[in-house]
XYZ file of C-alpha atoms in Angstrom:
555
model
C 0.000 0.000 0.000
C 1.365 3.565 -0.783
C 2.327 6.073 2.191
C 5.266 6.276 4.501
C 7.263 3.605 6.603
C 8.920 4.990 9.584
C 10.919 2.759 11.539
C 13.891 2.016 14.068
C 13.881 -1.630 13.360
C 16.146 -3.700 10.720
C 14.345 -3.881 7.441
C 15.129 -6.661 5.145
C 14.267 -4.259 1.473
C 15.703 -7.786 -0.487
C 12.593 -10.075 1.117
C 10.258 -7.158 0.684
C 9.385 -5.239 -2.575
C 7.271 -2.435 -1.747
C 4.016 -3.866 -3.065
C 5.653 -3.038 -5.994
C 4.743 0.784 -5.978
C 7.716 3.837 -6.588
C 10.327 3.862 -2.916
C 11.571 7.719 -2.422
C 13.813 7.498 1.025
C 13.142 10.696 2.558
C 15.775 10.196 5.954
C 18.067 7.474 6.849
C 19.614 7.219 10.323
C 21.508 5.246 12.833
C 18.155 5.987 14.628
C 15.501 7.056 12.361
C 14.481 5.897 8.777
C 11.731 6.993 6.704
C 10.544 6.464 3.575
C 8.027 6.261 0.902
C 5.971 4.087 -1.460
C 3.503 5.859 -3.803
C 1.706 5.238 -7.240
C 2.294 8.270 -9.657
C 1.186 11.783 -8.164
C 0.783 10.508 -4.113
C 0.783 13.866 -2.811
C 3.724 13.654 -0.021
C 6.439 16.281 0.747
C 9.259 16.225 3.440
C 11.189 19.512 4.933
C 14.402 17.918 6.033
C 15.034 21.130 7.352
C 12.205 21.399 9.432
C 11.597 17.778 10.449
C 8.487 17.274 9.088
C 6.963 15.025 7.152
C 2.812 14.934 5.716
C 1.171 13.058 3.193
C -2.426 13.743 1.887
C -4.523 16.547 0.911
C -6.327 19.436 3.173
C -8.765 20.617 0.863
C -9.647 23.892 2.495
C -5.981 24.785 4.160
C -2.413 24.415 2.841
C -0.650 21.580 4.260
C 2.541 23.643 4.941
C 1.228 25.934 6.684
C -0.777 23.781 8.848
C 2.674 21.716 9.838
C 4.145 24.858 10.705
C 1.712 25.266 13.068
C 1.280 21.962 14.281
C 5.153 21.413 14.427
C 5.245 24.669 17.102
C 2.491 23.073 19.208
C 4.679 20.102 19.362
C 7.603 22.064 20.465
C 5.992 23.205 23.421
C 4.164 19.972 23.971
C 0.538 21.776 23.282
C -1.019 18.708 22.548
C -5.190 19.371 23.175
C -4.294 22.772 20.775
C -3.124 20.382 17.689
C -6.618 18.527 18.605
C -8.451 21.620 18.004
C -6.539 22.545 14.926
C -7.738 19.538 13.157
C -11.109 19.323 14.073
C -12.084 22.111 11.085
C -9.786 20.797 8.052
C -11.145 18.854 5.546
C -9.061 16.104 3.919
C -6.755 13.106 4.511
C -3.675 13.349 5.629
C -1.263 12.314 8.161
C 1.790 14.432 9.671
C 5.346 12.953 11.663
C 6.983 15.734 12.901
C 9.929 15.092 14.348
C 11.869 16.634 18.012
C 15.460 15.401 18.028
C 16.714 17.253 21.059
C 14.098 15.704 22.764
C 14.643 12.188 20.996
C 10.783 12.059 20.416
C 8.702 11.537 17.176
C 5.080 12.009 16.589
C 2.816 11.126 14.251
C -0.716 13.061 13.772
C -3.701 11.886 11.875
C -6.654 13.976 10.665
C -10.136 14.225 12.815
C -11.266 10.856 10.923
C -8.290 8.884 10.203
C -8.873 9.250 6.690
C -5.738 7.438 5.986
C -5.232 4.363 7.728
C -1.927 4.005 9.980
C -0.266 0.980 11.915
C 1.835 0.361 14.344
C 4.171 -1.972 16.158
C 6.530 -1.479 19.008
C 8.646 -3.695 21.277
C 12.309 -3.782 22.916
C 13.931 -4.052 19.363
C 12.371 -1.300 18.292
C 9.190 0.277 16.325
C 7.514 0.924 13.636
C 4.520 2.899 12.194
C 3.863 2.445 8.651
C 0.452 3.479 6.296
C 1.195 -0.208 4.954
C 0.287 -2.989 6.614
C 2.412 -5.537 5.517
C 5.506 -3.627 5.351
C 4.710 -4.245 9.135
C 3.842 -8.065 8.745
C 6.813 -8.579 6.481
C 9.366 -7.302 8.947
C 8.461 -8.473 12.192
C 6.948 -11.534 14.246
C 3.368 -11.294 14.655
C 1.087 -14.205 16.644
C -2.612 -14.208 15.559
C -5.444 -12.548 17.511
C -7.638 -14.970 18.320
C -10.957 -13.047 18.804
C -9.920 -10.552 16.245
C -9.675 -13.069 13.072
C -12.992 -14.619 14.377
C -14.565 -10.923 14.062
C -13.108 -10.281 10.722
C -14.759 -14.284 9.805
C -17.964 -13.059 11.192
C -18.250 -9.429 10.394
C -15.656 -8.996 8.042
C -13.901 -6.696 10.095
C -11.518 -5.533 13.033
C -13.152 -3.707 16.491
C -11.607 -0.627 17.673
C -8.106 -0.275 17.448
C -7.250 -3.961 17.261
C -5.814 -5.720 13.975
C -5.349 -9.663 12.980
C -2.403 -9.871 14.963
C -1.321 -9.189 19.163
C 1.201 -6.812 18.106
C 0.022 -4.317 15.651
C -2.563 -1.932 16.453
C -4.547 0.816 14.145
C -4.085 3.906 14.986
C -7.493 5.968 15.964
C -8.484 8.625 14.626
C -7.554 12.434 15.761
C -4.746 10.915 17.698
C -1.248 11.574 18.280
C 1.353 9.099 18.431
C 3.741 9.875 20.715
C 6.797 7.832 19.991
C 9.919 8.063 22.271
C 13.120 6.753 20.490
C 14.940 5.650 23.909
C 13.150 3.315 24.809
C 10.606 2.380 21.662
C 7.731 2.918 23.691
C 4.671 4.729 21.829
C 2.034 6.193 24.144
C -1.506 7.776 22.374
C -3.005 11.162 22.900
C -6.452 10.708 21.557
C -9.328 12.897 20.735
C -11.544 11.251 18.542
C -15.072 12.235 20.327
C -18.730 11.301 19.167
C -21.209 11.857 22.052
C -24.130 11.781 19.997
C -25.580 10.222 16.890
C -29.062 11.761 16.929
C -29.433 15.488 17.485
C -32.839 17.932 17.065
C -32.321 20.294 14.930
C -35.208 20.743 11.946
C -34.352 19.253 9.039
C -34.883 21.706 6.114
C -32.853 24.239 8.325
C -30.145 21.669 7.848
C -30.429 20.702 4.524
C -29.867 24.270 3.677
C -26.107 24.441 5.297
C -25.240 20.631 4.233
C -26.048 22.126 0.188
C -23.285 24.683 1.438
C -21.195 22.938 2.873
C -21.006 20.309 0.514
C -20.786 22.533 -2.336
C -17.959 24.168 -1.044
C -15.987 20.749 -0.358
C -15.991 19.514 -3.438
C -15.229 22.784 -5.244
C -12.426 22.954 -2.851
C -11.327 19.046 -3.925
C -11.622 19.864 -7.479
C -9.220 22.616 -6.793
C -6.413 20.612 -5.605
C -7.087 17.153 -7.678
C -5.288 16.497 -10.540
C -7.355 15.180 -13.012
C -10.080 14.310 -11.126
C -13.452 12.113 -11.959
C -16.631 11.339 -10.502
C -17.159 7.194 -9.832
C -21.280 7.356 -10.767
C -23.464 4.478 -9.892
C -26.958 5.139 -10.109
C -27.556 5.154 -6.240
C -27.997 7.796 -3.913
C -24.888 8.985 -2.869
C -23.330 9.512 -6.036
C -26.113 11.098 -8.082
C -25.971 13.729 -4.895
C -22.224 14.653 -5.971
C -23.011 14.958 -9.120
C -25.558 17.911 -8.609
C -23.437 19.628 -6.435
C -20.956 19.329 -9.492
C -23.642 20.794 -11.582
C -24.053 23.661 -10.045
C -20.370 24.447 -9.820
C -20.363 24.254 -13.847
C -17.204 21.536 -13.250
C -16.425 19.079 -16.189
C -14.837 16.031 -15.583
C -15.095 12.087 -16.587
C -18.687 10.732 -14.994
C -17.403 6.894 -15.100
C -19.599 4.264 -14.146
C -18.730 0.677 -14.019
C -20.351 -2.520 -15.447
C -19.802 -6.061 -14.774
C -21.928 -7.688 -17.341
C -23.046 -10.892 -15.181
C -24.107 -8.651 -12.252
C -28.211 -7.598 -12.708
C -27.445 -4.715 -9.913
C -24.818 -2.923 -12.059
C -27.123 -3.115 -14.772
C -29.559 -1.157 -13.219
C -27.038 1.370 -12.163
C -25.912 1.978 -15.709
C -29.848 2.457 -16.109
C -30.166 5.044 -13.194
C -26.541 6.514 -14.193
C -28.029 7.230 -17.752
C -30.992 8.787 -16.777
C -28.834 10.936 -13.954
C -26.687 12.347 -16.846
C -29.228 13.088 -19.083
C -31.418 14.846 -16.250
C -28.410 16.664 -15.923
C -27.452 17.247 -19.398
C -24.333 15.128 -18.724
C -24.412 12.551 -20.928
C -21.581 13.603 -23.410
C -19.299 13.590 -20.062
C -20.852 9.743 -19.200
C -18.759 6.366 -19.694
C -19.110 3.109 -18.749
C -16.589 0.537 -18.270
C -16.705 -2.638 -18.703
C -15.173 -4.916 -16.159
C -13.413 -8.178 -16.599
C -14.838 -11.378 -14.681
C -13.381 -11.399 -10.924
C -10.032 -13.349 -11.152
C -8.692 -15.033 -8.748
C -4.971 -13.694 -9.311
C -6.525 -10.140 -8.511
C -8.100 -11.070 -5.038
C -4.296 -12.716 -4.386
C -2.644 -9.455 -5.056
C -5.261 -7.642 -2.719
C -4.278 -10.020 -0.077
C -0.718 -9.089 -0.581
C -1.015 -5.374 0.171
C -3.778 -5.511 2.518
C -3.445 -8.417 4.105
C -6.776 -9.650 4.891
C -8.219 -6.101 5.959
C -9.908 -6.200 2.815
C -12.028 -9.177 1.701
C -10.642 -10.741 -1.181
C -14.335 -10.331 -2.706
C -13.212 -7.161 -3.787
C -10.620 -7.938 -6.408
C -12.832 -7.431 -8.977
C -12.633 -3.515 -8.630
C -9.085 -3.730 -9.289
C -9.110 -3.219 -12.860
C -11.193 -0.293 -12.572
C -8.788 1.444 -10.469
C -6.192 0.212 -12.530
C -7.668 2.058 -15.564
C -7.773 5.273 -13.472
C -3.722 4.607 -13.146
C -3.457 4.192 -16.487
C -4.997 6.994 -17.628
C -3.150 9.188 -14.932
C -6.927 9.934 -13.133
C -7.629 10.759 -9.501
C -11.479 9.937 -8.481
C -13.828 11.472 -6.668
C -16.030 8.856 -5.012
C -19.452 8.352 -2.755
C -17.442 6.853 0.044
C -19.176 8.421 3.664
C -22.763 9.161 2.650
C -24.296 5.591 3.861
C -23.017 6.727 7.373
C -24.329 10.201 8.029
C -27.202 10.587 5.841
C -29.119 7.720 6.249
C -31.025 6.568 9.709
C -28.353 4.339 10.970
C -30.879 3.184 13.936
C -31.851 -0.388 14.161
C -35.027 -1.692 12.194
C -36.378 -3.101 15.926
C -35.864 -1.304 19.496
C -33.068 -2.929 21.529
C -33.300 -2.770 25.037
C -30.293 -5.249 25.943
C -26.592 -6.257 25.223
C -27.829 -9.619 24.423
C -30.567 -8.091 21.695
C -27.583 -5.983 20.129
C -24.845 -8.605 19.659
C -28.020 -10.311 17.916
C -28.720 -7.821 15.703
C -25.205 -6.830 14.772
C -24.562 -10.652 13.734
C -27.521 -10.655 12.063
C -27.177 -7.626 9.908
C -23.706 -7.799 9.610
C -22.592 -11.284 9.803
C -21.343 -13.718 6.879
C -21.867 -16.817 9.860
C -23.231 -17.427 13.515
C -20.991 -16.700 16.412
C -20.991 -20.420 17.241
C -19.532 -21.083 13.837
C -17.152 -18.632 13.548
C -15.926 -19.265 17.281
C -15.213 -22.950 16.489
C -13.321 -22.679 13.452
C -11.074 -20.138 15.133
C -10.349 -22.665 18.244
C -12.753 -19.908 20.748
C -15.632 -20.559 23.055
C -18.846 -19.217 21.668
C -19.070 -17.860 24.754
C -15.815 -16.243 25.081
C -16.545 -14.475 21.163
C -19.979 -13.052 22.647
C -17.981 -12.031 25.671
C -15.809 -9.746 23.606
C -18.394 -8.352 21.283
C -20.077 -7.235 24.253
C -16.687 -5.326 25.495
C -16.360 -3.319 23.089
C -19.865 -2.542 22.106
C -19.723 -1.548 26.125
C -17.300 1.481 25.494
C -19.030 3.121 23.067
C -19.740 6.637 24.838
C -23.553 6.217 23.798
C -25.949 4.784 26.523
C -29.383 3.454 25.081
C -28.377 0.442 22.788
C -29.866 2.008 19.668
C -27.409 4.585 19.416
C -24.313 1.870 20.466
C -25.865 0.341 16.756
C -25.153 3.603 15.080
C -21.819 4.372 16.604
C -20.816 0.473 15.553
C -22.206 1.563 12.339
C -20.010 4.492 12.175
C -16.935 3.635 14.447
C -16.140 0.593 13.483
C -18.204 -0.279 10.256
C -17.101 3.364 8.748
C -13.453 3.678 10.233
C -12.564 0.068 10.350
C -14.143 -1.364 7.207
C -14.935 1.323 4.239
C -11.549 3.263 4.844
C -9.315 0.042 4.467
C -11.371 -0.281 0.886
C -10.875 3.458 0.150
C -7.281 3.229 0.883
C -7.105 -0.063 -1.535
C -8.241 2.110 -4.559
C -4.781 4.576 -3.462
C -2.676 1.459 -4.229
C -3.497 3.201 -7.973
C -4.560 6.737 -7.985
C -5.930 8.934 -5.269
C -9.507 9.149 -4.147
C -11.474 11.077 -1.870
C -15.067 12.225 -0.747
C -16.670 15.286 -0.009
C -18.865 13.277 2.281
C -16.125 13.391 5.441
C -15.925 17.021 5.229
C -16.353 17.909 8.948
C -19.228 20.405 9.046
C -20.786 18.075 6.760
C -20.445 15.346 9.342
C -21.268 17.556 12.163
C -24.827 18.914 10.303
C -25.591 15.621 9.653
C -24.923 14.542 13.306
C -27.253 17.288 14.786
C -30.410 15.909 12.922
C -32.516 13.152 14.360
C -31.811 9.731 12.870
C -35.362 9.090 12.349
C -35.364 12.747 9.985
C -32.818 10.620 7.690
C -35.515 7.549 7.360
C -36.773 5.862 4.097
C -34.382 8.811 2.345
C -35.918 11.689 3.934
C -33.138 14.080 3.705
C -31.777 13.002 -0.089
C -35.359 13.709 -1.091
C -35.264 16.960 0.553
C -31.525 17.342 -1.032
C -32.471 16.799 -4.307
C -35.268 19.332 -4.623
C -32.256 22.002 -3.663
C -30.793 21.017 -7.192
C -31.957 20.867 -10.786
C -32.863 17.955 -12.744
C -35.355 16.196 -10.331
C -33.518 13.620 -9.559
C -35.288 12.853 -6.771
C -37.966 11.044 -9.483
C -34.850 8.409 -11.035
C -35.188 5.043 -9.002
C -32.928 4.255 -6.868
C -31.535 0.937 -8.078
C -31.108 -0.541 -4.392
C -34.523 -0.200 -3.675
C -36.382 -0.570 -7.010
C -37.637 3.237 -6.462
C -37.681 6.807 -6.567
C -36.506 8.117 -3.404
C -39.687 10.883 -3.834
C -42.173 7.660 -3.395
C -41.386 7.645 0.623
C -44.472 5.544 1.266
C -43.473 3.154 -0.776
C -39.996 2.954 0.402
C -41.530 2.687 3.988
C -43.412 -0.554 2.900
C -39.460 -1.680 1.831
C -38.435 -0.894 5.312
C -41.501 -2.407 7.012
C -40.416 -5.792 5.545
C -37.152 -5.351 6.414
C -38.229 -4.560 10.255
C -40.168 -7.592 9.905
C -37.631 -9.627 8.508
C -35.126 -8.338 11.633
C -37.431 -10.569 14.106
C -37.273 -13.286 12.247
C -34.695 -15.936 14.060
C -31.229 -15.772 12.625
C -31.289 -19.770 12.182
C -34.241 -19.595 9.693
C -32.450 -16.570 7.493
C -29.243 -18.606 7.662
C -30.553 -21.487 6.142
C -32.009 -19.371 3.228
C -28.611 -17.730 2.468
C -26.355 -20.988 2.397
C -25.284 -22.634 -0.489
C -22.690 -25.696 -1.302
C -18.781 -24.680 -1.928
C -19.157 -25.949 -5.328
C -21.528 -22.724 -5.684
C -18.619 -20.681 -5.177
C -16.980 -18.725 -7.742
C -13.201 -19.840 -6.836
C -14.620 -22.906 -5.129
C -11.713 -25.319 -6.337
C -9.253 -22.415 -5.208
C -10.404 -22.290 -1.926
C -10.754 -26.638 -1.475
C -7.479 -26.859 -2.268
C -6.659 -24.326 1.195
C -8.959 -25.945 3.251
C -7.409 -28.926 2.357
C -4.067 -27.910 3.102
C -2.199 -28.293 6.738
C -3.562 -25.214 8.691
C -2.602 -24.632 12.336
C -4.267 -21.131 12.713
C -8.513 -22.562 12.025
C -10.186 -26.017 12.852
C -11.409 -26.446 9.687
C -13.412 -29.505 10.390
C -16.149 -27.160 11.563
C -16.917 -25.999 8.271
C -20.362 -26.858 7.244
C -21.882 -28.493 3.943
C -23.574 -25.223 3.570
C -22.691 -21.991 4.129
C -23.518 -17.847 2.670
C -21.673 -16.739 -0.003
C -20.229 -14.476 2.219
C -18.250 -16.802 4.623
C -16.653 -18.499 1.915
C -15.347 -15.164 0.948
C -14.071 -14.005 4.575
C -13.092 -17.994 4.798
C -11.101 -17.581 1.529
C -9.601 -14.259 2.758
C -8.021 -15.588 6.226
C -6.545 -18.762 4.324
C -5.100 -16.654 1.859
C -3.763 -14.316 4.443
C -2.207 -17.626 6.548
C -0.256 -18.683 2.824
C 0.874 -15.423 1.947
C-alpha cells in the first residue's frame, strides 16, 4: 500500500518489494528511517530542514502551513491545541513531525483517520507504517484470536485492534507519541462522538449541508489532478453529481459494469438517466469490467493483508484504468453513514438483543460457527463483542448500533477499501468534510428515514432527480411511502430468528466462484482454524471471509 514507513527496526528491502509501488527514502539514520511508497502523483512532501513530514490533501488549508503550526504546538508539547486545529480541516492526511533534542517523534492523523496508519513497538524497536504488511513482512506477529474470528464473522476488526497481538490501528484524531529511547509509543487521543441523533429541523439543515457540501468539493476539485466522478446510479453519487452541476465543473462521470451482475445493470440504467437529467451525458462512460479473477483477489491479499475481503478484487481493474490513464477519483465513500437513519429496524433494550442484531445484519456466519473454526468458546466471542460494544460513549443500545455503524463499520471497514483504490490513484469524498459530518450529526436519525433528507436534497438542485429510481430499492426516493413498505419488511424480517435466514442464504462450496481455489486451502495443513467445523452449507459471504483468512495464513 502507498504512504510512509517509519521505523527504528532492521528492514530486510531484499525479502520485501514495496508492493511493488515507486520507494523515495526521505531520511536514513543510525536511529531514524523513513521512507516512501507511492503510485504516480501521491501527494507527499518532506522539509528535512524542518523535520516534518505529511502526506495527503487538506482541501480547504495548505498543508505547509498547517505543519508549521502543528510542528510549534509540538515544540511546546501543546497537545489538546493540535486537537483543536484539526477538528475544522477537511481532507486526509497524516503528519510525523519530528523533536530530536528531545529524541521524540510524533505522528498526527486527521479528525477521521482518513488514511489508515499501523503500528508496532517492542524492545527491538518500532515501527509505524500506512502499509500494513511492510509491518507483517518485517516483524513476528502471533494471531489474535478473537480478532480473526470478528473479521470471519463481520468482516472486520473492532476498535483499534488488527489480525495480529502486536500491531494496532491507529485511531483517529490521535497523536502518536513515539519516544526513540526506549521504543515505547504512548496515544493522545481525541476522537469524540457523544451523539448520533441530534434535534435540529431538518430543512434548516439541509440548507447548510447544500453549502457545505458545495464548497468541499469545489475545494477538492481545486487541488485534484485530473479528477473524476465514480457514478453508480444510487444515492450517494447522483448527490455529488448535482453539487458538481451547479459548480459548472467538467470532468469524466465513469460508471462501471460487470456484465453478469443484474445490480450494475440497473445502475448503468439510473446513471443514464442521472446524466441526461443533468445534461451530462456527453461527459458519461461506462466501463466494462473483466470477470473477478482469482490472481486479482491474491494481489489484494498481498497489500492488505486480509483487511480487505478478497471479494473485492474485482474492482481492481477499474482502479487500474484510473492509473493508467493518470486519473484521480472522486467517489461516494461516507454518505451511507451520516445521511441515512443508521438506527436499528427493531428497538433494543439489551446487550444480548444488540450482539443479535449486529450478527444478524452484519454477519457472513453465527458466532458459534465462527468461534469454532477459530479454536474460541462461543461464549468467550460473545464475551468480547459485548466489550467493546460496552465502550461506546452512547448509553441506550440504539445509538451503540449507530456508533458500531459508524466507528467501526465506517473507520474500520470502508476506509481500508478506500485506501485499496490509493494502491493506484488517489480518491477522496466530499462526504467526510467535517461540518458536513457535524450537520448531519445534529439531525434526528429518524429525519434521515426511508431517504428523507436526499429527497429533501435533491429538490435544492436541478434535474429532479429525486424522481430516477434508486436501483437498491427498485424506487424513486420521492415515493417515501413506498420505500416505507421496503423498510416495514425489512423490520419484519429483523425478528425473524437468525437460524431460519441462515438457512435461506447458504449454499454448497461448489456454488462458489473460486470454489476449487479455496478446497485446495482448506485442504491444506492449517494450524491457525479447525477447519473440520466448516459446514456443507454456508452464505456466499463466509466463503469469501473464509477464503480471505486462508489466503492471508499462505501469503
Amino acid at each position: 500500500m502507498p504512504g510512509f514507513n517509519l521505523h527504528s527496526i532492521k528492514i530486510d528491502n531484499q525479502s520485501y518489494d514495496f508492493d511493488g509501488l515507486t520507494v523515495n527514502k526521505t531520511h536514513e539514520s543510525q536511529r531514524l528511517n523513513l521512507s516512501v511508497q507511492h503510485p504516480k502523483d501521491y501527494p507527499f512532501y518532506f522539509d528535512e530542514k524542518g523535520n516534518v513530514y505529511s502526506e495527503g490533501i487538506i482541501y480547504n488549508d495548505e498543508i505547509e502551513e498547517v505543519a508549521e503550526t502543528i510542528a510549534q504546538h509540538i515544540h511546546n508539547e501543546e497537545f489538546d491545541q493540535i486537537a483543536s486545529v484539526l477538528l475544522p480541516l477537511d481532507g486526509e492526511f497524516v503528519f510525523i513531525i519530528s523533536e530530536p533534542s528531545k529524541r521524540r517523534i510524533y505522528v498526527i492523523n486527521d479528525r477521521w483517520g482518513r488514511l489508515p496508519v499501523y503500528y508496532s513497538a517492542n524492545n527491538s524497536g518500532y515501527v509505524v507504517s500506512r502499509n500494513i504488511s511492510f509491518i507483517t513482512n518485517n516483524t513476528t506477529t502471533t494471531l489474535n484470536k478473537e480478532e480473526v474470528a470478528c473479521s470471519l464473522l463481520l468482516g472486520l476488526n473492532l476498535g483499534e485492534n488488527t489480525h495480529w497481538n502486536e500491531i494496532k490501528r491507529m485511531p483517529p484524531h490521535c497523536i502518536l507519541d513515539i519516544d526513540q529511547e526506549t521504543n515505547t509509543i504512548q496515544l493522545h487521543r481525541f476522537f469524540e462522538i457523544n451523539s448520533v441523533s441530534g434535534t435540529a429541523p431538518l430543512e434548516d439543515v439541509a440548507s447548510e449541508i447544500t453549502n457545505e457540501l458545495t464548497q468541499a468539493l469545489d475545494n477538492r476539485i481545486a487541488k485534484l489532478s485530473n479528477p473524476s466522478l465514480s457514478l453508480s446510479g444510487g444515492l450517494d453519487s447522483r448527490l455529488t453529481l448535482a453539487v458538481l452541476k451547479t459548480l459548472n465543473q467538467s470532468m469524466p462521470l465513469i460508471t462501471y459494469l460487470r456484465p453478469n451482475e443484474s445490480h450494475d445493470k440497473m445502475d448503468v440504467f439510473s446513471a443514464k438517466k442521472i446524466t441526461s437529467a443533468l445534461d451530462l451525458s456527453k461527459n458519461h462512460e461506462i466501463t466494462t469490467l473483466p470477470e473477478a479473477s482469482f490472481e486479482d483477489s491474491k494481489q489484494l491479499i498481498q497489500f492488505k493483508k486480509g483487511l480487505n475481503c478478497a471479494s473485492m478484487g474485482y474492482i481492481l481493474p477499474y482502479h487500474r484504468m484510473h492509473e493508467t490513464r493518470g486519473i484521480s477519483s472522486i467517489t461516494d465513500d461516507g454518505a451511507g453513514k451520516f445521511f441515512r437513519d443508521l438506527h436499528p429496524f427493531q428497538k433494543l433494550s439489551s446487550m444480548k438483543q444488540l450482539i443479535a442484531y449486529v450478527v444478524k445484519q452484519h454477519g457472513s456466519s453465527s458466532i458459534r460457527n465462527s468461534a469454532d473454526i477459530c479454536g474460541l468458546s462461543e461464549k468467550k466471542l460473545k464475551s468480547y463483542l459485548a466489550d467493546r460494544f460496552n465502550s461506546y460513549p452512547v448509553a441506550s443500545f440504539n445509538d451503540k448500533y449507530a456508533y458500531f455503524y459508524i466507528r467501526d463499520v465506517g473507520i474500520n471497514w470502508s476506509y481500508e477499501g478506500g485506501d485499496r483504490n490509493r494502491q493506484f490513484t488517489w480518491i477522496t469524498t466530499p462526504f467526510y468534510n467535517p461540518k458536513v459530518i457535524e450537520l448531519c450529526l445534529s439531525l434526528p436519525q429518524a429525519d434521515k428515514r426511508h431517504g428523507r433528507l436526499f429527497n429533501v436534497l435533491f429538490k435544492k438542485f436541478p434535474g429532479n432527480l429525486e424522481e430516477i429510481i434508486n436501483p437498491n430499492w427498485n424506487q424513486s426516493v420521492e415515493n417515501e411511502k413506498t420505500i416505507k413498505k421496503l423498510y416495514d419488511k425489512q423490520r419484519l424480517k429483523s425478528r425473524i430468528p437468525s437460524f431460519l435466514l441462515d438457512m435461506k442464504k447458504r449454499i454448497p462450496l461448489d456454488h462458489f466462484i473460486f470454489n476449487k481455489e479455496l478446497k485446495i486451502l482448506i485442504e491444506a495443513d492449517s494450524q491457525e482454524f479447525d477447519l473440520s467445523k466448516i459446514k456443507k452449507k454456508h452464505s456466499n459471504s463466509f466463503y469469501w471471509q473464509l477464503l480471505t483468512l486462508l489466503l492471508l495464513m499462505r501469503d
